[in-house]
Tab-separated table of C-alpha atoms in Angstrom:
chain	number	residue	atom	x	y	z
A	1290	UNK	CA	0.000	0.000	0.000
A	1291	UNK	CA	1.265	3.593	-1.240
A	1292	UNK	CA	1.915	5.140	2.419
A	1293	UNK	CA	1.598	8.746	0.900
A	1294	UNK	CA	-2.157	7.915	0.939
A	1295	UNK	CA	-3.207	7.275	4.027
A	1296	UNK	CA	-5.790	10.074	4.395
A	1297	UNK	CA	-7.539	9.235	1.243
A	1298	UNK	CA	-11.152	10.103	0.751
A	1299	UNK	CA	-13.313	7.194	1.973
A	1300	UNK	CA	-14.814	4.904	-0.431
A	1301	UNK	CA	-18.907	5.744	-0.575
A	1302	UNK	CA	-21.183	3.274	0.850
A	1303	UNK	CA	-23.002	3.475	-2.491
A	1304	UNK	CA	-20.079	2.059	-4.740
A	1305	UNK	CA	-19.440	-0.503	-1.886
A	1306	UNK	CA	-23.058	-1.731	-2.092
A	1307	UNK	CA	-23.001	-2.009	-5.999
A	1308	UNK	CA	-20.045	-4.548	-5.291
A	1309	UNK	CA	-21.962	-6.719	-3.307
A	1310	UNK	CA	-25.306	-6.918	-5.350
A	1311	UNK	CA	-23.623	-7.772	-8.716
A	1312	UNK	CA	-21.324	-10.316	-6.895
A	1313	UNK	CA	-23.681	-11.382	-4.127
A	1314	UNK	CA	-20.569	-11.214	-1.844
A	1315	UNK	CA	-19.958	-10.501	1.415
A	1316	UNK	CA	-18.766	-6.863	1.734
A	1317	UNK	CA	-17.090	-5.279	4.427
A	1318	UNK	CA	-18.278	-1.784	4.197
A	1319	UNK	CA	-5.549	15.005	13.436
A	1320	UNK	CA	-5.640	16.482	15.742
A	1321	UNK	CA	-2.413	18.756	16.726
A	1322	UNK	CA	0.474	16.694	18.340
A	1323	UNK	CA	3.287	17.369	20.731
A	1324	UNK	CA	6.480	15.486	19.956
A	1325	UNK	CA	8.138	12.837	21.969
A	1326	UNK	CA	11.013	10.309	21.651
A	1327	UNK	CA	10.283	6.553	22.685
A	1328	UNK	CA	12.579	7.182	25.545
A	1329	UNK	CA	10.003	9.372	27.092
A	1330	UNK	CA	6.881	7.736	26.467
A	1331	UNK	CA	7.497	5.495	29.234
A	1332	UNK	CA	8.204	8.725	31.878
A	1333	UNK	CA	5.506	10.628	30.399
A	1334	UNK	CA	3.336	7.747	31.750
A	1335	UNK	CA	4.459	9.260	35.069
A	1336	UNK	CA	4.074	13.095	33.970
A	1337	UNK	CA	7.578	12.777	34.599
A	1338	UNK	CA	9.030	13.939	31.264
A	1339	UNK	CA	7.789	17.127	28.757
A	1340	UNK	CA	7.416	15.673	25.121
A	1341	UNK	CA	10.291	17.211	22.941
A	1342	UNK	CA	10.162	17.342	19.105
A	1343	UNK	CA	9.311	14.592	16.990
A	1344	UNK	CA	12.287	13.264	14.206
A	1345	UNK	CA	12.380	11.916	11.235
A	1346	UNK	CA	12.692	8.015	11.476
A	1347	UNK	CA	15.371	6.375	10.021
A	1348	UNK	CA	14.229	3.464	7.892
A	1349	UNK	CA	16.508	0.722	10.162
A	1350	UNK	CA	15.486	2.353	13.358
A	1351	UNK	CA	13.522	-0.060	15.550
A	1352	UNK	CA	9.695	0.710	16.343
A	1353	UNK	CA	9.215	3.837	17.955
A	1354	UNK	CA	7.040	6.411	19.330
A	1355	UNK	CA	7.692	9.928	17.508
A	1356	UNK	CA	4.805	11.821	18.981
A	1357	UNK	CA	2.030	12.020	22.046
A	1358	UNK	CA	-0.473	14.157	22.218
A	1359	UNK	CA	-3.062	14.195	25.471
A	1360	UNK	CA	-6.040	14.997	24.573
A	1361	UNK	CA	-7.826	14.953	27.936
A	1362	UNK	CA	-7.329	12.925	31.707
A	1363	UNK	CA	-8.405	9.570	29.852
A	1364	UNK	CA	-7.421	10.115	25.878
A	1365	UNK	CA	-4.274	9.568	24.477
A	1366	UNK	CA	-2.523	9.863	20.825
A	1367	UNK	CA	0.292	8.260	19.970
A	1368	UNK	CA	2.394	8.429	16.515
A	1369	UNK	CA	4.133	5.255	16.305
A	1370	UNK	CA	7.305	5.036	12.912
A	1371	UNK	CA	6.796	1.064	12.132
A	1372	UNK	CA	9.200	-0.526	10.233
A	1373	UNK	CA	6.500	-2.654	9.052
A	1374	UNK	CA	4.819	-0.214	7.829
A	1375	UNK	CA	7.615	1.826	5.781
A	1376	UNK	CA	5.876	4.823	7.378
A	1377	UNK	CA	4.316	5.824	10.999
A	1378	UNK	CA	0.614	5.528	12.077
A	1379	UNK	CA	-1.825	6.747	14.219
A	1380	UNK	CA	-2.875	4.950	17.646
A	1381	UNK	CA	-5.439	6.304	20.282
A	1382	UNK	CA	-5.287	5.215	23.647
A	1383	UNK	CA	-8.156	5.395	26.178
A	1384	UNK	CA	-6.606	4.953	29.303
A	1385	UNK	CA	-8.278	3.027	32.413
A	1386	UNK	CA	-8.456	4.652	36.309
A	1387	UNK	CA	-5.479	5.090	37.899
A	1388	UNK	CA	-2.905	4.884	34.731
A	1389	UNK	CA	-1.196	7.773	35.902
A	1390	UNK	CA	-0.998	7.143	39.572
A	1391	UNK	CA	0.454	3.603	39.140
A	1392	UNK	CA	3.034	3.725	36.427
A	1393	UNK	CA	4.144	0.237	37.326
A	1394	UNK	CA	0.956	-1.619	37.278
A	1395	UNK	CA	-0.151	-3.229	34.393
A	1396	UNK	CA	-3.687	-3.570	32.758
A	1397	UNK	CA	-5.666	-5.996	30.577
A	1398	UNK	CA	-5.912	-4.967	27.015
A	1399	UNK	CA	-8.566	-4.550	24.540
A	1400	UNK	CA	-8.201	-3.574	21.058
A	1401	UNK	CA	-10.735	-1.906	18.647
A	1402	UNK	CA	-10.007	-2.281	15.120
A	1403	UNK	CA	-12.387	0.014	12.470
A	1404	UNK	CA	-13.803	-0.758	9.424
A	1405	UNK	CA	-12.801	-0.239	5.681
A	1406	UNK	CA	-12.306	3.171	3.638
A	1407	UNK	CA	-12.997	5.145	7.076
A	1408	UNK	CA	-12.236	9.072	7.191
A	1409	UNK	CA	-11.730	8.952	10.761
A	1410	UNK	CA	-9.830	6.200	10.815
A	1411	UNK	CA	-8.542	5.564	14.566
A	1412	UNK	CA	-10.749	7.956	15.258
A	1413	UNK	CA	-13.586	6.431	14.259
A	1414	UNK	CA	-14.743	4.526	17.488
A	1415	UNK	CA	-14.598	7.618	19.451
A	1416	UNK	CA	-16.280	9.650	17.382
A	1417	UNK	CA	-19.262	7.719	16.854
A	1418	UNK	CA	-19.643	5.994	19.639
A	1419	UNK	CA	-19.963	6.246	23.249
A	1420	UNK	CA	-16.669	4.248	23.955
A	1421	UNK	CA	-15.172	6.893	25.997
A	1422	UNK	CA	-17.991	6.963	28.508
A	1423	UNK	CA	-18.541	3.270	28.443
A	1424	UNK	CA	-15.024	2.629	28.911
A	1425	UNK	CA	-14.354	5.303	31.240
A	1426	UNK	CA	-14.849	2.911	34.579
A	1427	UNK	CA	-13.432	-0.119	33.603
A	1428	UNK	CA	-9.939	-1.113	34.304
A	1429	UNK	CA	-8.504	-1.637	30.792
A	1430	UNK	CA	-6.554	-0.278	28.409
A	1431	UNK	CA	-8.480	0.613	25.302
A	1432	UNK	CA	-6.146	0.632	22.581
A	1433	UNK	CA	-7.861	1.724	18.734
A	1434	UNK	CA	-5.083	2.051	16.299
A	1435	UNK	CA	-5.260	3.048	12.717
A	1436	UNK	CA	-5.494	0.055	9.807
A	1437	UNK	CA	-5.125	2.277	6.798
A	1438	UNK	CA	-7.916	3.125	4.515
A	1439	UNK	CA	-7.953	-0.782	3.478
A	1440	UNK	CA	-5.028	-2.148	5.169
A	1441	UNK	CA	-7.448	-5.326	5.849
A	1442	UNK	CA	-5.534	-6.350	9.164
A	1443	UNK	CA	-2.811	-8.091	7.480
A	1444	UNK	CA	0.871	-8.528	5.637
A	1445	UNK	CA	0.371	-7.960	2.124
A	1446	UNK	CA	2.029	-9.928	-0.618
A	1447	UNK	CA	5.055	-7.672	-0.982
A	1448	UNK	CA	6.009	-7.804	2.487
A	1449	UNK	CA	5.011	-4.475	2.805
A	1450	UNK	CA	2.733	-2.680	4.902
A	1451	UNK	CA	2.408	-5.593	7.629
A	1452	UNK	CA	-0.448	-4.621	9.301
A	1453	UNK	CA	-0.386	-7.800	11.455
A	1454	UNK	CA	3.247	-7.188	12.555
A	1455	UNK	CA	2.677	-3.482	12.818
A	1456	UNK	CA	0.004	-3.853	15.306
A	1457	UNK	CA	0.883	-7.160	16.943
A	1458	UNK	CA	4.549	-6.724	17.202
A	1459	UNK	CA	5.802	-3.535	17.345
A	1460	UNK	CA	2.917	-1.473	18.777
A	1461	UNK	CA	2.116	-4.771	21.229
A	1462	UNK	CA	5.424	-4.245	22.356
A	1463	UNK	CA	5.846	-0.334	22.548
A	1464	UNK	CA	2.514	-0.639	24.988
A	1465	UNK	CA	4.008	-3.517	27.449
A	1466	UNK	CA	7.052	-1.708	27.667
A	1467	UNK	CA	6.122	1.904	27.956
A	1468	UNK	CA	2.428	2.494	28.697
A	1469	UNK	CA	1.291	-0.705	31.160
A	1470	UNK	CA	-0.278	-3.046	28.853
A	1471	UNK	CA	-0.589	-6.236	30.290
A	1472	UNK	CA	-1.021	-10.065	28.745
A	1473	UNK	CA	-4.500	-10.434	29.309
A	1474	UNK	CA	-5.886	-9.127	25.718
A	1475	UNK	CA	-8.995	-8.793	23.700
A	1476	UNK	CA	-9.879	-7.891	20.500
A	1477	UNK	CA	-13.056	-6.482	18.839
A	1478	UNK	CA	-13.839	-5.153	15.152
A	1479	UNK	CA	-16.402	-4.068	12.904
A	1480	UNK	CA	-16.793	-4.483	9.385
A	1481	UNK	CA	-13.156	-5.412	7.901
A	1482	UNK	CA	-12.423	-4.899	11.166
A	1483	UNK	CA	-14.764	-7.924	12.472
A	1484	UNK	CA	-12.585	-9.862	9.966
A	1485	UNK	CA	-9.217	-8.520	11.591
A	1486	UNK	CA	-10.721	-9.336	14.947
A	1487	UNK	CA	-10.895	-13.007	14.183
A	1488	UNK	CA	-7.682	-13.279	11.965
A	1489	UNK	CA	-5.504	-12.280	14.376
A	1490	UNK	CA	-6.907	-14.407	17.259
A	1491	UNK	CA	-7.120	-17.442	14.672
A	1492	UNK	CA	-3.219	-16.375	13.754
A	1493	UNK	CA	-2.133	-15.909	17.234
A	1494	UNK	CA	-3.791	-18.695	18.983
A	1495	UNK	CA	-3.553	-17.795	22.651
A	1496	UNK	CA	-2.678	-14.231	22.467
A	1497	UNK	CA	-6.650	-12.811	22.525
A	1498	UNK	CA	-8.390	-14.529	25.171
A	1499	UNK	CA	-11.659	-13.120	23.391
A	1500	UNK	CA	-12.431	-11.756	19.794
A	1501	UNK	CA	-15.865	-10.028	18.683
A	1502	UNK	CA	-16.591	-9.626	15.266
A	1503	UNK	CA	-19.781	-7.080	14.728
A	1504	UNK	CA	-20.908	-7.088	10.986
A	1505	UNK	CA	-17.655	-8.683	9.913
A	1506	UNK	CA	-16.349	-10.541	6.388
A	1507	UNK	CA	-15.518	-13.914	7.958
A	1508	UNK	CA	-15.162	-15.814	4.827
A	1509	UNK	CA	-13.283	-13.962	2.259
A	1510	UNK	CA	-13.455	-16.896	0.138
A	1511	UNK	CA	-17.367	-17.494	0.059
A	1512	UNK	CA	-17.922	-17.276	-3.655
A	1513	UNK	CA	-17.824	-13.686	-4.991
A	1514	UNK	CA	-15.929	-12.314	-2.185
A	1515	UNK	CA	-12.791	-12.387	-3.255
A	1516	UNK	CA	-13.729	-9.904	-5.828
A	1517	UNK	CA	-15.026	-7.635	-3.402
A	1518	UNK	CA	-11.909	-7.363	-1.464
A	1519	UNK	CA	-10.152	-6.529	-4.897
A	1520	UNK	CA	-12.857	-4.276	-6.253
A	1521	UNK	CA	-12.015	-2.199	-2.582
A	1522	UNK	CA	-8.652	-2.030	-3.027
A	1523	UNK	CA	-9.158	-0.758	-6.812
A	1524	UNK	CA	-11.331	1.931	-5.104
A	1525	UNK	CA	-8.430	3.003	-2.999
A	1526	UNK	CA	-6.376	3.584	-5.655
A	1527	UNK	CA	-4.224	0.286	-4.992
A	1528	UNK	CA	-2.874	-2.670	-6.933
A	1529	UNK	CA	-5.732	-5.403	-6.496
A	1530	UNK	CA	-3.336	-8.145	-6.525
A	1531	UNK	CA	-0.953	-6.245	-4.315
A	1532	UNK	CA	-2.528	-7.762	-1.062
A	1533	UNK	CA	-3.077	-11.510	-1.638
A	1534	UNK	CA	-2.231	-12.033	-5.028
A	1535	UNK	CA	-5.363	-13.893	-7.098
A	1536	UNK	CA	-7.746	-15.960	-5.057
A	1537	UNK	CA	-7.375	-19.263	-7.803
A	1538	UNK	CA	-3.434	-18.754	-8.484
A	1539	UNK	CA	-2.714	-17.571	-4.993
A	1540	UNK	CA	-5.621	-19.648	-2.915
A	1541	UNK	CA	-2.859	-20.926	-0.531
A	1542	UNK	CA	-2.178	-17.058	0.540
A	1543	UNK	CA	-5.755	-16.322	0.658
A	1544	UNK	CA	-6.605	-19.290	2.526
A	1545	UNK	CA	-3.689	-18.859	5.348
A	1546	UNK	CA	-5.840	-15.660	5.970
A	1547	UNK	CA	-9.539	-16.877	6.073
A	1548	UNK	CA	-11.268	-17.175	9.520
A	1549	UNK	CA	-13.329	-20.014	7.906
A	1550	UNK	CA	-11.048	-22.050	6.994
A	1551	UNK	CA	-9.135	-21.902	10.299
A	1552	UNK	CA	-11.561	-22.057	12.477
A	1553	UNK	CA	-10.082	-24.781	14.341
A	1554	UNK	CA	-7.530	-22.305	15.759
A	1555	UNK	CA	-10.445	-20.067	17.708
A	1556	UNK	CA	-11.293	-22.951	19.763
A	1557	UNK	CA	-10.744	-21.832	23.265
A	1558	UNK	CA	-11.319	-18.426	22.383
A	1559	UNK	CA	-14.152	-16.887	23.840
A	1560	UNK	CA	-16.058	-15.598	20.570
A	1561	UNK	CA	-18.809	-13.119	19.553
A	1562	UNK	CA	-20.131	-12.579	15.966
A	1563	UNK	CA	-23.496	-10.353	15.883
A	1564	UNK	CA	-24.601	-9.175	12.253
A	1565	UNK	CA	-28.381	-7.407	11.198
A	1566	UNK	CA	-30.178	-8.381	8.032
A	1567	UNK	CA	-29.655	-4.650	6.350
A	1568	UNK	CA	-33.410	-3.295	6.554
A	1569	UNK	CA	-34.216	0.092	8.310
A	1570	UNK	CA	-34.298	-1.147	12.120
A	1571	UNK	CA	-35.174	0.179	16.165
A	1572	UNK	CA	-31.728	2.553	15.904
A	1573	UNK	CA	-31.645	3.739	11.861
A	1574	UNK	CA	-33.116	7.130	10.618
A	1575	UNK	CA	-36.523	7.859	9.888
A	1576	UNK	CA	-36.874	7.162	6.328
A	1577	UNK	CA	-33.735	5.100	6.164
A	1578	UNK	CA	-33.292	2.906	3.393
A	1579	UNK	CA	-32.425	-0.843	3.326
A	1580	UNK	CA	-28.605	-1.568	2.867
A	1581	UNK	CA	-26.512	-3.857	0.789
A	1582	UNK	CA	-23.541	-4.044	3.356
A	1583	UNK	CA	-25.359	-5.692	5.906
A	1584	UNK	CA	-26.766	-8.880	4.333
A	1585	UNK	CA	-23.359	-9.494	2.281
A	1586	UNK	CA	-21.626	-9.577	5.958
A	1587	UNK	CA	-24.410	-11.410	7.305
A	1588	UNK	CA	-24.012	-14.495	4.702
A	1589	UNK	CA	-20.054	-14.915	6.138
A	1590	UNK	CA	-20.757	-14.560	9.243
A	1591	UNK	CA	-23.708	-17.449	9.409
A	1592	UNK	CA	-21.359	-19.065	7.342
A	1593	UNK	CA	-18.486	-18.990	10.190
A	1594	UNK	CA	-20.685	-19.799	13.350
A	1595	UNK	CA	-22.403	-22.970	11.617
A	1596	UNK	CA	-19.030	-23.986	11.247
A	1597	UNK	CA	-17.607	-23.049	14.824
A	1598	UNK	CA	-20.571	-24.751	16.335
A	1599	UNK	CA	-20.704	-28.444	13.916
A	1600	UNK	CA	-16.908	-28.464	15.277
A	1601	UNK	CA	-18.315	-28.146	18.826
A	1602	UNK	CA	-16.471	-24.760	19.238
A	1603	UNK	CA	-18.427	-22.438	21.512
A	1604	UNK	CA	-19.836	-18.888	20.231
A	1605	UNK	CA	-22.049	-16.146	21.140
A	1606	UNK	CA	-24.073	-15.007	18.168
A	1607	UNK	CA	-26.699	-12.128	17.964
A	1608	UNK	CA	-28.023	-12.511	14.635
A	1609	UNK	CA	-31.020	-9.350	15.590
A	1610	UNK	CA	-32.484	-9.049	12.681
A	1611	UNK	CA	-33.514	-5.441	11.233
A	1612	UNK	CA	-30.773	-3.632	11.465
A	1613	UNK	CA	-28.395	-1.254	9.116
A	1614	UNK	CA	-24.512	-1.647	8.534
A	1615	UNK	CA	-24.250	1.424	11.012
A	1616	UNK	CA	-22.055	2.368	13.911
A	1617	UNK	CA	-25.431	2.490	16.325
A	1618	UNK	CA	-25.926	-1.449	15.909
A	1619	UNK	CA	-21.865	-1.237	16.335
A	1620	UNK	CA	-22.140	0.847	19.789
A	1621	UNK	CA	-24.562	-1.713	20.611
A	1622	UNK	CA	-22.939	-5.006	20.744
A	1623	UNK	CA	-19.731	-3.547	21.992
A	1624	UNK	CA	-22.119	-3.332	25.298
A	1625	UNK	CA	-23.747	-6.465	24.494
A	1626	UNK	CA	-20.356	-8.413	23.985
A	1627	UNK	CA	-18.781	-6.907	27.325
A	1628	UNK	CA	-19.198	-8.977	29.896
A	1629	UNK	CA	-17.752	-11.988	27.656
A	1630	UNK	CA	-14.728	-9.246	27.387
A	1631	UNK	CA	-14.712	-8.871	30.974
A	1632	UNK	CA	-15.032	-12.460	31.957
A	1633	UNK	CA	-12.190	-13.249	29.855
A	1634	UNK	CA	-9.820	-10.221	30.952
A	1635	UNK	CA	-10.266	-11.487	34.742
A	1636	UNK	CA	-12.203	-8.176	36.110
A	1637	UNK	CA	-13.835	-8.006	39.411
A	1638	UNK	CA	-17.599	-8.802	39.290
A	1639	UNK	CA	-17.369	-10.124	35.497
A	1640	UNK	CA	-20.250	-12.869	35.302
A	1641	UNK	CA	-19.351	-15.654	32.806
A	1642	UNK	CA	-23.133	-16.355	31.633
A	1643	UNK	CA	-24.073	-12.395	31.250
A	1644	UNK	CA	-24.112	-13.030	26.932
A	1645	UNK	CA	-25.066	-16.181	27.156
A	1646	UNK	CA	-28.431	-15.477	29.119
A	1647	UNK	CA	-28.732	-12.324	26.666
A	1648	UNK	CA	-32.147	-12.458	24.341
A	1649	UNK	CA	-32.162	-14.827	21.890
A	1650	UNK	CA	-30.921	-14.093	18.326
A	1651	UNK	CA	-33.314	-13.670	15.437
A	1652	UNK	CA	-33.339	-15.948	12.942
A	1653	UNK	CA	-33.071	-13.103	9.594
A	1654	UNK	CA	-33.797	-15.799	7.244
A	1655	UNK	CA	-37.452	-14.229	6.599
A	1656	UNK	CA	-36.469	-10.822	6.311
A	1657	UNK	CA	-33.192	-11.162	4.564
A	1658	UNK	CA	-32.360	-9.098	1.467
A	1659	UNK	CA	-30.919	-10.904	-0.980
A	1660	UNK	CA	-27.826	-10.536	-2.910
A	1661	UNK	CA	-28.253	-10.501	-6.760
C-alpha cells in the first residue's frame, strides 16, 4: 500500500453496495500533536518527562514512538514510525483509572479495530460511539489504532505494509514496555475490522483470550468475495493483486488468511459474531433505506458460526435481525459483547453467563435481502 495515501477520501457506501449486489458477496463496508522520543513515552506515563520534538525516522530504526499528544485525563494519541509499515501511524489510547498514579501496574488490554475506507480512521470509534464513557470505569486499556484506509488487518504480498506485525509486534510491544499493557488481551472489530478481529486471534492462537466480530467478512473466500476485497482495493487507488495475489493462483495465501477455513484455531477463544439483516431497524433514521452491506456480511458470518458450532467450538451469536450496517448497531454489541470481554480479561464482578443469558438471536432468514 502507497503510504503517501493514508488520508484518502473514503470509499462511498453506495459504490461498496453495488459490489456486493452484482457479486452477491460478502462486503465489508488530526488532531495537533506534541512530539516525543520513545525514551520518554514510558516517563511521560508518570508526567515525569515534557514531550520534545518529533524526528524523522530512520528506515533501520527499531519501532518507535515519535509523537504524544493528550487529549484529555483519559485520551491519548500516539504516533508510532513502524518498520512494518515503511511509514508511521496513528494509535489512540483510552486509558483506564489510575494509569497515571500507578506507572508500574499493568492492565488488561482490549483492542478496537475500524472498518474499511474510514475518514476517521482511529478515530472512528470515538467519534461515533460512546466508547469513551462506556469505557471510562473499567480497568482496561483501550487501545484503537489506525489500519489504513484498506489495510485489511494483514501482511500484504510484498512484504510491505504488515499490518499484522505493525500492530501485533511492534505497537504490542511499545505498549508492554512503555504504557502498562498487560497479557491479558482482547480484540473487537467491525466491518473489515470484524474480519481482523478473528484473523488475528485465529493467527495468534492464545494471544486474545476473546475476539468479537460485529458485521464482519468472515469468509473472504465465500464465492464472490474475493472480488469484493479486490474491487475495494481498486477503489483506494491500490494494486488489487498487491494484497493476496489472485484468489485461484494464490488460494494458498488467501486461505492462510480466512477465519473459515481456520476455524479450528479459535477454539478456546471466547467468541462473539453479531450481524443485522440490512433493513431500516429500532436505531436507523426515519426514512432510512435498506442496505446492501449488511446482508453481504451477514451471509459470512452465518457461514463462520455454523461452522464453529458443527466443530463443537463455543460462540455467542446475535443474529437481531432489522438492522443497518451502522455504527449504532456497532455501539450496541460492543455493550452487548462486554461482559464476555470482561469475563475473559479477569475483572472483578465479570459474570461468565451475562451473553449467554442475553435475548435470543433472530433468525433473519425471513427478512433477509438478498444478494443478486
Amino acid at each position: 500500500m502507497n503510504s503517501g495515501r493514508w488520508w484518502r477520501a473514503s470509499l462511498t457506501m453506495s459504490m461498496v453496495g453495488a459490489l456486493a449486489v452484482s457479486t452477491g458477496a460478502s462486503t465489508p463496508p488530526a488532531e495537533a500533536v506534541v512530539g516525543a522520543s520513545s525514551e520518554v513515552a514510558g516517563a511521560a506515563k508518570s508526567g515525569a518527562a515534557e514531550p520534545g520534538p518529533a524526528t524523522a525516522p530512520n528506515p533501520a530504526a527499531e519501532p518507535s514512538v515519535l509523537q504524544e499528544n493528550r487529549l484529555d485525563a483519559r485520551t491519548l494519541d500516539l504516533l508510532i514510525y513502524s518498520p512494518a509499515l515503511g511509514t508511521s501511524a496513528p494509535v489512540r489510547l483510552l486509558l483506564p483509572r489510575g494509569w497515571k498514579k500507578h506507572p508500574d501496574r499493568t492492565w488488561p488490554v482490549l483492542y478496537l479495530l475500524h472498518g474499511c475506507c474510514e475518514d476517521a480512521d482511529y478515530r472512528a470509534w470515538t467519534n461515533f460511539t460512546d466508547v469513551q464513557r462506556f469505557m471510562s470505569d473499567k480497568d482496561v486499556l483501550t487501545v484503537i489504532p489506525s489500519g489504513g484506509p484498506a489495510g485489511f488487518y494483514t501482511r500484504w504480498a510484498g512484504g510491505e505494509p504488515d499490518w499484522e506485525s505493525f500492530h501485533l509486534s511492534e505497537l504490542r510491544g511499545i505498549l508492554e514496555r512503555d504504557y502498562g499493557a498487560g497479557d491479558r488481551r482482547a480484540v473487537a472489530g467491525l466491518s473489515v475490522g470484524g474480519y481482523g478481529s478473528f484473523a488475528y486471534a485465529f493467527r495468534h492462537p492464545g494471544m486474545f483470550r476473546a475476539a468479537a466480530s460485529y458485521s464482519g467478512l468472515l469468509n473472504t473466500l465465500q464465492p464472490g468475495v474475493p472480488g469484493v476485497v479486490q474491487g475495494l482495493l481498486v477503489r483506494e487507488g491500490e494494486d488489487p493483486l498487491a494484497m493476496w495475489g489472485s484468489a485461484v493462483l494464490d488460494h494458498p495465501t488467501w486461505s492462510a488468511r480466512n477465519p473459515f477455513d481456520h476455524a479450528e484455531q479459535l477454539r478456546g477463544t471466547a467468541l462473539y459474531v453479531s450481524c443485522g439483516n440490512g433493513l431500516p431497524g429500532p436505531l436507523d433514521a426515519p426514512g432510512a433505506l435498506p442496505d446492501s452491506l449488511e446482508p453481504s456480511a451477514l451471509s459470512t458470518s452465518l457461514a463462520m458460526t455454523s461452522r464453529l458450532k458443527a466443530m463443537g467450538i463455543a460462540v455467542t451469536e446475535h443474529y437481531y435481525g432489522a438492522g443497518r450496517h451502522d455504527w449504532p448497531y456497532w455501539e450496541r454489541e460492543l455493550h452487548r459483547s462486554w461482559p464476555m470481554f470482561a469475563d475473559r480479561l479477569g475483572l472483578a464482578g465479570a459474570s461468565a453467563n451475562a451473553v449467554a443469558n442475553a435475548p435470543s438471536s433472530t433468525n433473519p432468514a425471513a427478512n433477509r435481502i438478498p444478494a443478486e
